[in-house]
Coordinates of C-alpha atoms in Angstrom, one line a residue:
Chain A
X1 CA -13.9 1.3 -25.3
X2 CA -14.8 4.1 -23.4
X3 CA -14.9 7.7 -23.9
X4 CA -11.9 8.0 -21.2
X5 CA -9.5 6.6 -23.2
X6 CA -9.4 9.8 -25.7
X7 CA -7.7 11.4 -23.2
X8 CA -3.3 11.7 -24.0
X9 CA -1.1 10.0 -21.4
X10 CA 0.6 12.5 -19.4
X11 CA 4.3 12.3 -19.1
X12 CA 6.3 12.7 -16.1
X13 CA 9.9 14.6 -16.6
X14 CA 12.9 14.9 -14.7
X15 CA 11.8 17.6 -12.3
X16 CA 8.3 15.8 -11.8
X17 CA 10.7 12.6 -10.6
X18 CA 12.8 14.8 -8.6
X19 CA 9.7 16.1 -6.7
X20 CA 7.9 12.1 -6.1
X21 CA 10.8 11.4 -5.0
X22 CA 11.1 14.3 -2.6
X23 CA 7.1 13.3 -1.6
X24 CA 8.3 9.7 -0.7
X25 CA 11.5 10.5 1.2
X26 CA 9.1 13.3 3.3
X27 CA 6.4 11.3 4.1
X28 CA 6.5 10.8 7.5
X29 CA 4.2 9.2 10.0
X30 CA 3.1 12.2 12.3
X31 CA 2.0 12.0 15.5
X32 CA 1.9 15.7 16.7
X33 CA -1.2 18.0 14.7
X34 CA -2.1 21.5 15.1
X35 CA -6.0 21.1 16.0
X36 CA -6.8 23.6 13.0
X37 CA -9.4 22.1 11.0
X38 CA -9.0 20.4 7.5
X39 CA -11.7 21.4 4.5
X40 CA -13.8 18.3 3.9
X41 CA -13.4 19.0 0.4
X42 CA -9.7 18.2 0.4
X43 CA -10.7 14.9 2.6
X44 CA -13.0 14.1 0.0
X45 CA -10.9 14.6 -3.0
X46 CA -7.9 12.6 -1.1
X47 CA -10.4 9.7 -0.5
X48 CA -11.1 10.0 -4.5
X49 CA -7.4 9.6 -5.2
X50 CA -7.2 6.9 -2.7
X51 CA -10.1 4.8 -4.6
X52 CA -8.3 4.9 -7.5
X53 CA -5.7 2.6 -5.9
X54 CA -4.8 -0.6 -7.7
X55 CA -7.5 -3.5 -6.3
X56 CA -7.8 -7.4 -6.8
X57 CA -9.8 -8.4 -9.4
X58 CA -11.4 -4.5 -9.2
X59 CA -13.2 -5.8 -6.1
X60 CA -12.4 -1.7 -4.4
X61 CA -12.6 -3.4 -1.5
X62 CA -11.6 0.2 0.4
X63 CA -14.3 1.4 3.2
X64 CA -13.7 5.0 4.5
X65 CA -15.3 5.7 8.0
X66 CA -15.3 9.3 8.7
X67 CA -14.8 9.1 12.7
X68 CA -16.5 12.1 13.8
X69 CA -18.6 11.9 17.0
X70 CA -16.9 12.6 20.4
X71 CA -17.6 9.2 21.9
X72 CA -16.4 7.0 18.9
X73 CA -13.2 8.8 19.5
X74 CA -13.2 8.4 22.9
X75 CA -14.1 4.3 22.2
X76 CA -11.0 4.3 20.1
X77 CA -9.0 6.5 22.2
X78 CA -9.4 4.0 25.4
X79 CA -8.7 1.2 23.5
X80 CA -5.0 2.7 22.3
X81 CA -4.7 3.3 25.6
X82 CA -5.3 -0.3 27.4
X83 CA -3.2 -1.7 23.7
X84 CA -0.5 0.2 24.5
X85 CA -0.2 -0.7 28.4
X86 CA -0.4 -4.4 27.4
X87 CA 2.8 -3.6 25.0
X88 CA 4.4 -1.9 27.2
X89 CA 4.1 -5.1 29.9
X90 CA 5.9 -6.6 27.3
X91 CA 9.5 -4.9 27.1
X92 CA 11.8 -4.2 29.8
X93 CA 14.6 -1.9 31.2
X94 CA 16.2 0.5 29.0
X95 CA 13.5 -0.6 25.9
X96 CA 10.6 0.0 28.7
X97 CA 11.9 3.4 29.7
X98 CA 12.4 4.4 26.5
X99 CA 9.1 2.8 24.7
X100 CA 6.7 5.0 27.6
X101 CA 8.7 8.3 26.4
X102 CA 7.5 7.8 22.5
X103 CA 4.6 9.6 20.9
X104 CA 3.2 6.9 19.1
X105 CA -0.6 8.5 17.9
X106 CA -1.9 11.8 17.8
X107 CA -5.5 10.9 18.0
X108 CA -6.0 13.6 20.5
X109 CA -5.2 16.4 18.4
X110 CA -5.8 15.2 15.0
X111 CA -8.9 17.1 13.9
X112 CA -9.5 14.5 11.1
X113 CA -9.7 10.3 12.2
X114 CA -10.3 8.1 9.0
X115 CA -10.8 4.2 10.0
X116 CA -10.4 2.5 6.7
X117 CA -11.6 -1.0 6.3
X118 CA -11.8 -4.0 4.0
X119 CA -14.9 -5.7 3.2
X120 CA -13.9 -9.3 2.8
X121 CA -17.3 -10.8 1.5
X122 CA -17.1 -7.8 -1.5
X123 CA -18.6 -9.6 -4.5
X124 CA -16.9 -6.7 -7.0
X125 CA -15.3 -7.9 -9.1
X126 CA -16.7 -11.3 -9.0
X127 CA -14.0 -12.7 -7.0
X128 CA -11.3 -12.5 -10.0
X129 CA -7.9 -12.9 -8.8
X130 CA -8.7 -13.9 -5.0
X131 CA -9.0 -17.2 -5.3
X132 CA -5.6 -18.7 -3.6
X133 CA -4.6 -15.2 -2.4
X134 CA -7.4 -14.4 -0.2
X135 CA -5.2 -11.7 1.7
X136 CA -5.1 -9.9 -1.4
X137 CA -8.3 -8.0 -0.9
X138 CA -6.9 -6.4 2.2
X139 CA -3.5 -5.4 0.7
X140 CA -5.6 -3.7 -1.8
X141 CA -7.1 -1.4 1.0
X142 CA -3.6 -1.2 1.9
X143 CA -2.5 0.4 -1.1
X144 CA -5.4 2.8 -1.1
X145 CA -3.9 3.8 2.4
X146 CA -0.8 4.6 0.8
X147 CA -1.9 6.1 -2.1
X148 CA -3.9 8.8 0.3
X149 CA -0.9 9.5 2.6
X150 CA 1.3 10.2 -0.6
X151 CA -1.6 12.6 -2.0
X152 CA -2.2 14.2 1.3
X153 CA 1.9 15.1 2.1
X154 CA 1.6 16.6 -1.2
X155 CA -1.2 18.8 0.4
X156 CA 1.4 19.5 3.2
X157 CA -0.9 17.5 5.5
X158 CA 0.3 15.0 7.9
X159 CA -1.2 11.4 8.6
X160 CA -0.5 8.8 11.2
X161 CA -1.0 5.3 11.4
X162 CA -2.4 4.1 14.4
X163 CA -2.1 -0.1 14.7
X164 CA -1.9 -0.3 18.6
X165 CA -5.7 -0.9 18.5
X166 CA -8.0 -4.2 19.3
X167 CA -9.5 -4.3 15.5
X168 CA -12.3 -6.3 16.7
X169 CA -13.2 -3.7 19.4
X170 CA -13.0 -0.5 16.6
X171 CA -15.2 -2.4 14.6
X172 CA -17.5 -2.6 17.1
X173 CA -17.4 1.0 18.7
X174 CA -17.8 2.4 15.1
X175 CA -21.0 -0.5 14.6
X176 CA -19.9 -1.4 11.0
X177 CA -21.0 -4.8 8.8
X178 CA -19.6 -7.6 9.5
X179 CA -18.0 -8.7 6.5
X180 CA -15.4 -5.4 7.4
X181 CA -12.3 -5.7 9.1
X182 CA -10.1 -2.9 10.3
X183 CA -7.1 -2.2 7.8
X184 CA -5.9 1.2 9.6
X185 CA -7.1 4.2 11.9
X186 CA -5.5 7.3 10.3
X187 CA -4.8 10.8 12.0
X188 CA -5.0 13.5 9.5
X189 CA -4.1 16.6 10.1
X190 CA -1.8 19.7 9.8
X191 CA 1.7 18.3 11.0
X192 CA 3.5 20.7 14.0
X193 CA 6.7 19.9 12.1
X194 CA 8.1 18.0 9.1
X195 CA 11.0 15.6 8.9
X196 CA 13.0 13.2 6.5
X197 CA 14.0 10.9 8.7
X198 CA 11.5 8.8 10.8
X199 CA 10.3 9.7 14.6
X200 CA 11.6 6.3 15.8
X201 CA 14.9 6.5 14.0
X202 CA 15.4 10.1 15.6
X203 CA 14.3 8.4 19.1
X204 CA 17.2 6.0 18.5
X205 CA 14.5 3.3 18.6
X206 CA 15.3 1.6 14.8
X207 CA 17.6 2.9 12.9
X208 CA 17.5 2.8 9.0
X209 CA 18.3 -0.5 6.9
X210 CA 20.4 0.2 3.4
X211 CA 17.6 -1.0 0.7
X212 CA 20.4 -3.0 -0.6
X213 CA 20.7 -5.8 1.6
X214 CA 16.8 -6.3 1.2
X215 CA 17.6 -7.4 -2.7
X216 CA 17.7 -11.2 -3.4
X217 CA 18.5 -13.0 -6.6
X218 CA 17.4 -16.0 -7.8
Chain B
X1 CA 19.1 14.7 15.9
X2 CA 20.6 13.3 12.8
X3 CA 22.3 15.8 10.2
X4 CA 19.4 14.7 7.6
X5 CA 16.9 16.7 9.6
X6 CA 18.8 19.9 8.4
X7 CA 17.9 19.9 5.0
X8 CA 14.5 22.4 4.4
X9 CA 11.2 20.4 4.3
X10 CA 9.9 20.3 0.7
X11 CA 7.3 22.8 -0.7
X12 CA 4.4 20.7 -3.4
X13 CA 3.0 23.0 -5.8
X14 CA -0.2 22.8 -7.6
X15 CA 1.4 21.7 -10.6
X16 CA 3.2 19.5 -8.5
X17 CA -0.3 18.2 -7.1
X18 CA -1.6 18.2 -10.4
X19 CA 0.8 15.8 -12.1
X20 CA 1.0 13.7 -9.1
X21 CA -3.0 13.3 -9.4
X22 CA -2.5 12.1 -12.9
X23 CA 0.0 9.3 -11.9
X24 CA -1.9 8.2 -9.3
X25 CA -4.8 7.9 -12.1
X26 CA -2.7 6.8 -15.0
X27 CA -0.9 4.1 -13.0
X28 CA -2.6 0.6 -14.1
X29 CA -2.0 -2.8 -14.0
X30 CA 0.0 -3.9 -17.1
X31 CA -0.4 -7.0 -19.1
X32 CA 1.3 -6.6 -21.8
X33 CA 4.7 -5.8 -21.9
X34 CA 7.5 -4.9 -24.7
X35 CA 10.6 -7.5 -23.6
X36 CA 13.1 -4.4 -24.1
X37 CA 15.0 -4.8 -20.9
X38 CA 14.9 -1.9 -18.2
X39 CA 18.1 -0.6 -16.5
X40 CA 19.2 -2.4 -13.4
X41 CA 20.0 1.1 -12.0
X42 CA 16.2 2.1 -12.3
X43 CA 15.1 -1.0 -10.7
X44 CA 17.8 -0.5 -7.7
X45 CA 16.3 2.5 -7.3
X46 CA 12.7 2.3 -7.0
X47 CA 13.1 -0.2 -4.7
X48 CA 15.3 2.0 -3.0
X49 CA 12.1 4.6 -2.9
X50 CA 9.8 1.5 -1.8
X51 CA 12.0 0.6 1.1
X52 CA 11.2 4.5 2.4
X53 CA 7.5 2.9 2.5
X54 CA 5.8 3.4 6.4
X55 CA 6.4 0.5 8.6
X56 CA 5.1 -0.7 11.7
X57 CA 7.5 0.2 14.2
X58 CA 10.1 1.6 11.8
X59 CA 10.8 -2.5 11.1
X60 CA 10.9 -2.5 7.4
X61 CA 9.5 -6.4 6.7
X62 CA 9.8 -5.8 2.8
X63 CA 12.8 -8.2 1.2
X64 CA 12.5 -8.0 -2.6
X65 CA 13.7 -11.4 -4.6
X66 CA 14.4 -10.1 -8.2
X67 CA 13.5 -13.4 -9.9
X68 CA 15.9 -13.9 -12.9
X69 CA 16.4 -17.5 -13.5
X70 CA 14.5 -19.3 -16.4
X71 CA 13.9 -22.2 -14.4
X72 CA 12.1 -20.2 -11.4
X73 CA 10.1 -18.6 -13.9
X74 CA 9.3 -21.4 -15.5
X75 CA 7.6 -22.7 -11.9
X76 CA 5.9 -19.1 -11.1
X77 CA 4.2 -19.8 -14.9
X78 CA 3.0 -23.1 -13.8
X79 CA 2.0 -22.0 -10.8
X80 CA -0.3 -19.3 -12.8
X81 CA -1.4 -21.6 -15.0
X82 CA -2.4 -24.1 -12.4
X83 CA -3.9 -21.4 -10.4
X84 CA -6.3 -19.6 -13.1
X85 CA -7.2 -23.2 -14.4
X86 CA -8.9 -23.5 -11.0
X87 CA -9.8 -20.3 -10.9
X88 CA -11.8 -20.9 -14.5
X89 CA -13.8 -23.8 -12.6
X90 CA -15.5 -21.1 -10.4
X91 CA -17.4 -19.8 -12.8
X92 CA -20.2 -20.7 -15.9
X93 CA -21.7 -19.5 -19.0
X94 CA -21.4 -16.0 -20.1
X95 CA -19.0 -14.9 -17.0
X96 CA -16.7 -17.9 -17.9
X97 CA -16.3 -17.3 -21.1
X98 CA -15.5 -13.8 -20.5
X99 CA -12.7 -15.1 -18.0
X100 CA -10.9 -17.3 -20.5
X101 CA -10.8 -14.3 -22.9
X102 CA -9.0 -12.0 -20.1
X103 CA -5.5 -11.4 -19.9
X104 CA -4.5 -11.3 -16.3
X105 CA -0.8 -11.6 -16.3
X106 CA 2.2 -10.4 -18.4
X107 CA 4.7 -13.5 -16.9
X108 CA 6.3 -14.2 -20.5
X109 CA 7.3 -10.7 -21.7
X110 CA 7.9 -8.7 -18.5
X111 CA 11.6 -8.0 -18.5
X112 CA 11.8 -7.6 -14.7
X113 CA 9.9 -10.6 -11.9
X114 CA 9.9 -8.7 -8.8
X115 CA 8.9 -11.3 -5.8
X116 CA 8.4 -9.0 -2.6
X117 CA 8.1 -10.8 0.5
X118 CA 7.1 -9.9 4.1
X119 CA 9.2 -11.0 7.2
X120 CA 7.0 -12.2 9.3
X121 CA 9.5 -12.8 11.9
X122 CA 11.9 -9.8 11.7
X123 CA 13.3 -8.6 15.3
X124 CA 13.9 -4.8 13.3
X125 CA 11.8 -2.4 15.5
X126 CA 11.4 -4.3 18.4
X127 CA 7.7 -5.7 17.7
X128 CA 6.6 -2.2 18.3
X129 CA 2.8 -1.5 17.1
X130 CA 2.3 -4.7 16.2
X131 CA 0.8 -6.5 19.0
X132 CA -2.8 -6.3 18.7
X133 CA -2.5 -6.3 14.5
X134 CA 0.5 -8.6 13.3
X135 CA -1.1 -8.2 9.9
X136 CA 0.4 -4.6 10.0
X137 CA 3.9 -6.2 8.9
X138 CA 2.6 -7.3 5.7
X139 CA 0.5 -4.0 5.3
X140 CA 4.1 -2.3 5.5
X141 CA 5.3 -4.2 2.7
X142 CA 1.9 -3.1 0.8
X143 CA 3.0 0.1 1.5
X144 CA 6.1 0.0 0.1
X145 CA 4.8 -1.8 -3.4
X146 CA 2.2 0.7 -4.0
X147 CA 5.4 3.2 -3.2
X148 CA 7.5 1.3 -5.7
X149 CA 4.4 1.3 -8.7
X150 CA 3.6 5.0 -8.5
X151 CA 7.5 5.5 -8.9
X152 CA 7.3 3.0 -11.7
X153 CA 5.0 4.5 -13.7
X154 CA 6.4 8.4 -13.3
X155 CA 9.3 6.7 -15.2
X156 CA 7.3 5.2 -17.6
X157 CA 7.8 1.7 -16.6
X158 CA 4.5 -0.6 -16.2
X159 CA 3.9 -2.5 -12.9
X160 CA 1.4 -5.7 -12.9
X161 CA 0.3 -7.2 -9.8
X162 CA 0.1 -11.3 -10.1
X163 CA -2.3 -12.9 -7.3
X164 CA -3.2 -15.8 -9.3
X165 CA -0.6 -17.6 -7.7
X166 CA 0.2 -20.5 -4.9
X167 CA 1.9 -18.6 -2.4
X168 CA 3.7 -21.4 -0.9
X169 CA 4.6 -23.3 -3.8
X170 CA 6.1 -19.6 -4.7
X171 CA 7.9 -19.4 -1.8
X172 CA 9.3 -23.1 -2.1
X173 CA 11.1 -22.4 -5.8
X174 CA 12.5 -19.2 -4.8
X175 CA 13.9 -21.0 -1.6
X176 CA 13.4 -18.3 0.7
X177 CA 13.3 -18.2 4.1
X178 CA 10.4 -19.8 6.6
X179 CA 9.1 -16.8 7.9
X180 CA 9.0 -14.7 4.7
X181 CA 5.4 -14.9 3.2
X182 CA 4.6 -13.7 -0.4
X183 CA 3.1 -10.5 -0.3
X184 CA 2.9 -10.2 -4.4
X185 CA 4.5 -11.3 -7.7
X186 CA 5.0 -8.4 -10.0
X187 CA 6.1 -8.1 -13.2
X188 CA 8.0 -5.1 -14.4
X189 CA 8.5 -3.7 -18.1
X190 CA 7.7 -1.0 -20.7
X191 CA 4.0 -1.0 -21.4
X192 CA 2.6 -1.6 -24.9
X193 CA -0.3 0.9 -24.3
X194 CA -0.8 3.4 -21.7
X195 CA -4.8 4.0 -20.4
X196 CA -6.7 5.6 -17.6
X197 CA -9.2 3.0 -17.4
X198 CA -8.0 -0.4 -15.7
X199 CA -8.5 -3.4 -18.1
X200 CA -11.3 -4.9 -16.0
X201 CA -13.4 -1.9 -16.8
X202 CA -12.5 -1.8 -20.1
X203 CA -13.4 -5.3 -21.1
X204 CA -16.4 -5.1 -19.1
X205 CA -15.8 -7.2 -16.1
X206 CA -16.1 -4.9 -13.7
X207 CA -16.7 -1.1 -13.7
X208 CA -15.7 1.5 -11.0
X209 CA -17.8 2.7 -8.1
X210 CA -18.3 6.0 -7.3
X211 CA -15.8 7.2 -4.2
X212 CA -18.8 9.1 -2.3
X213 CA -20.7 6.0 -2.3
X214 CA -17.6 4.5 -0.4
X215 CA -17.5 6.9 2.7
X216 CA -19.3 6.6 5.8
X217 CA -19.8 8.8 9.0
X218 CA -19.8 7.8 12.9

């Protein structure tokens, strides 16, 4: 027992619900940031909330790398940009016309980069609850990820995933252990504009599927 | 531009930010469940808040299997049971005995068995961003559980996270699809006891590292 516990469970109301809700329909994945800067405090305390994110077996696998020098980013920045050719090679005709037009990072403008990684060989937790589910120590970072980008929104601050990256060479340019593998490069920043439905929904890219032909019964 | 984009972004107050700091700290993994059952609506719609999750390329892998039938339960339970036996092997002594004492899933009294899959093969979104990290589609779904807990909980409903599992053999009695790979196995229900610490902690089998010690600078 510990002397946390004393503390009364908070309860959420109506209005409270209403708001989350609001939080999850708004966050958005943003790709266009004004360059002002963002207090470290508020990274910081984000990063906090983001560690308190459910983990396997309490392993916190979650590894924030503050990407702050000029040529790290630059490192990552060329290897978004020779990802993103290759994909490109790989559409055609209307899809390749329309997949050069899309913003798909902001890493340029983002005054805050946040690689987050999982260390696989962790040995918190013991290895409790890993054992046939290896994977599960990544989806932990995972949920730390989301858990951060929820917090931050709610900060009116805008963060972008960035996956068209070669993990093996971010984990090199940024010279981390070994046991680490890349989970996500985040943008964070002040978003240029805020919307409810997603940037490649609005590009007519992929529109929307109703959640209820995603439920199954068994 | 859709009609949705018309509606005025969201403002988050510091109350707002307040609460939303306690949920993300009061949500825990639950064990222990009361059996009363939860609305259907509720479930429809947190899943409905999940399936607004961030995906790569907009292409929403996350198909949710709401696991009903005694019989499939019956073979998730085994599965458990088969799974933590082996699990038990790994370890000796003190740290064994410790293991046998922890309660690391709610299977019997959980009202709700929510089996989220990923898609592994889904042509939504074009394979956009996920070239160079095809783990991304199953970090999506991630996204969208860690979504669907944090909504949980601002209801009042507890959320726990089953890894001790064999995915396959998972897969094989819910008779999904090839491509869909089990992400996680939650189960869903009102919580006997509410705490801010997670259970691990509290029964001493792991405690929590400080979040500063977790962030690095390049």
């Amino acid at each position: 027992m510990t002397g946390r516990q004393s503390s009364e469970p908070p309860r959420f109301d109506a209005t409270f619900q209403a708001s989350l809700r609001d939080l999850i329909l708004w966050r958005r994945d943003v790709r266009r940031f004004k360059t002002d800067p963002v207090a470290p405090e508020l990274i910081s305390s984000l990063i906090g909330l983001a560690a308190s994110a459910p983990s396997v077996g309490h392993c916190q696998p979650w590894r924030f790398v503050l990407v702050e020098r000029p040529s790290c980013r630059d490192e990552i920045k060329a290897s978004f940009a020779r990802a993103n050719a290759d994909a490109l090679e790989g559409y055609s005709g209307e899809r390749r016309r329309m997949y050069a037009r899309l913003k798909l990072e902001g890493l340029k403008a983002a005054p805050v980069h946040l690689a987050i990684f999982a260390d696989e060989e962790t040995d918190v937790g013991s290895g409790l609850g890993r054992q046939t589910m290896p994977e599960s120590v990544r989806y932990s970072v995972v949920a730390a990820i989301q858990t951060l980008w929820l917090a931050a929104r709610a900060h009116g601050l805008g963060v972008g995933w960035v996956s068209i990256l070669e993990p093996e060479r971010v984990a090199a340019a940024l010279k981390v252990q070994k046991a680490w593998s890349l989970v996500a490069y985040l943008c964070i920043g002040w978003p240029h504009e805020e919307h409810v439905d997603p940037e490649l929904d609005r590009q007519g890219w992929q529109s929307k599927i109703e959640a209820e032909k995603l439920i199954f019964r068994r």
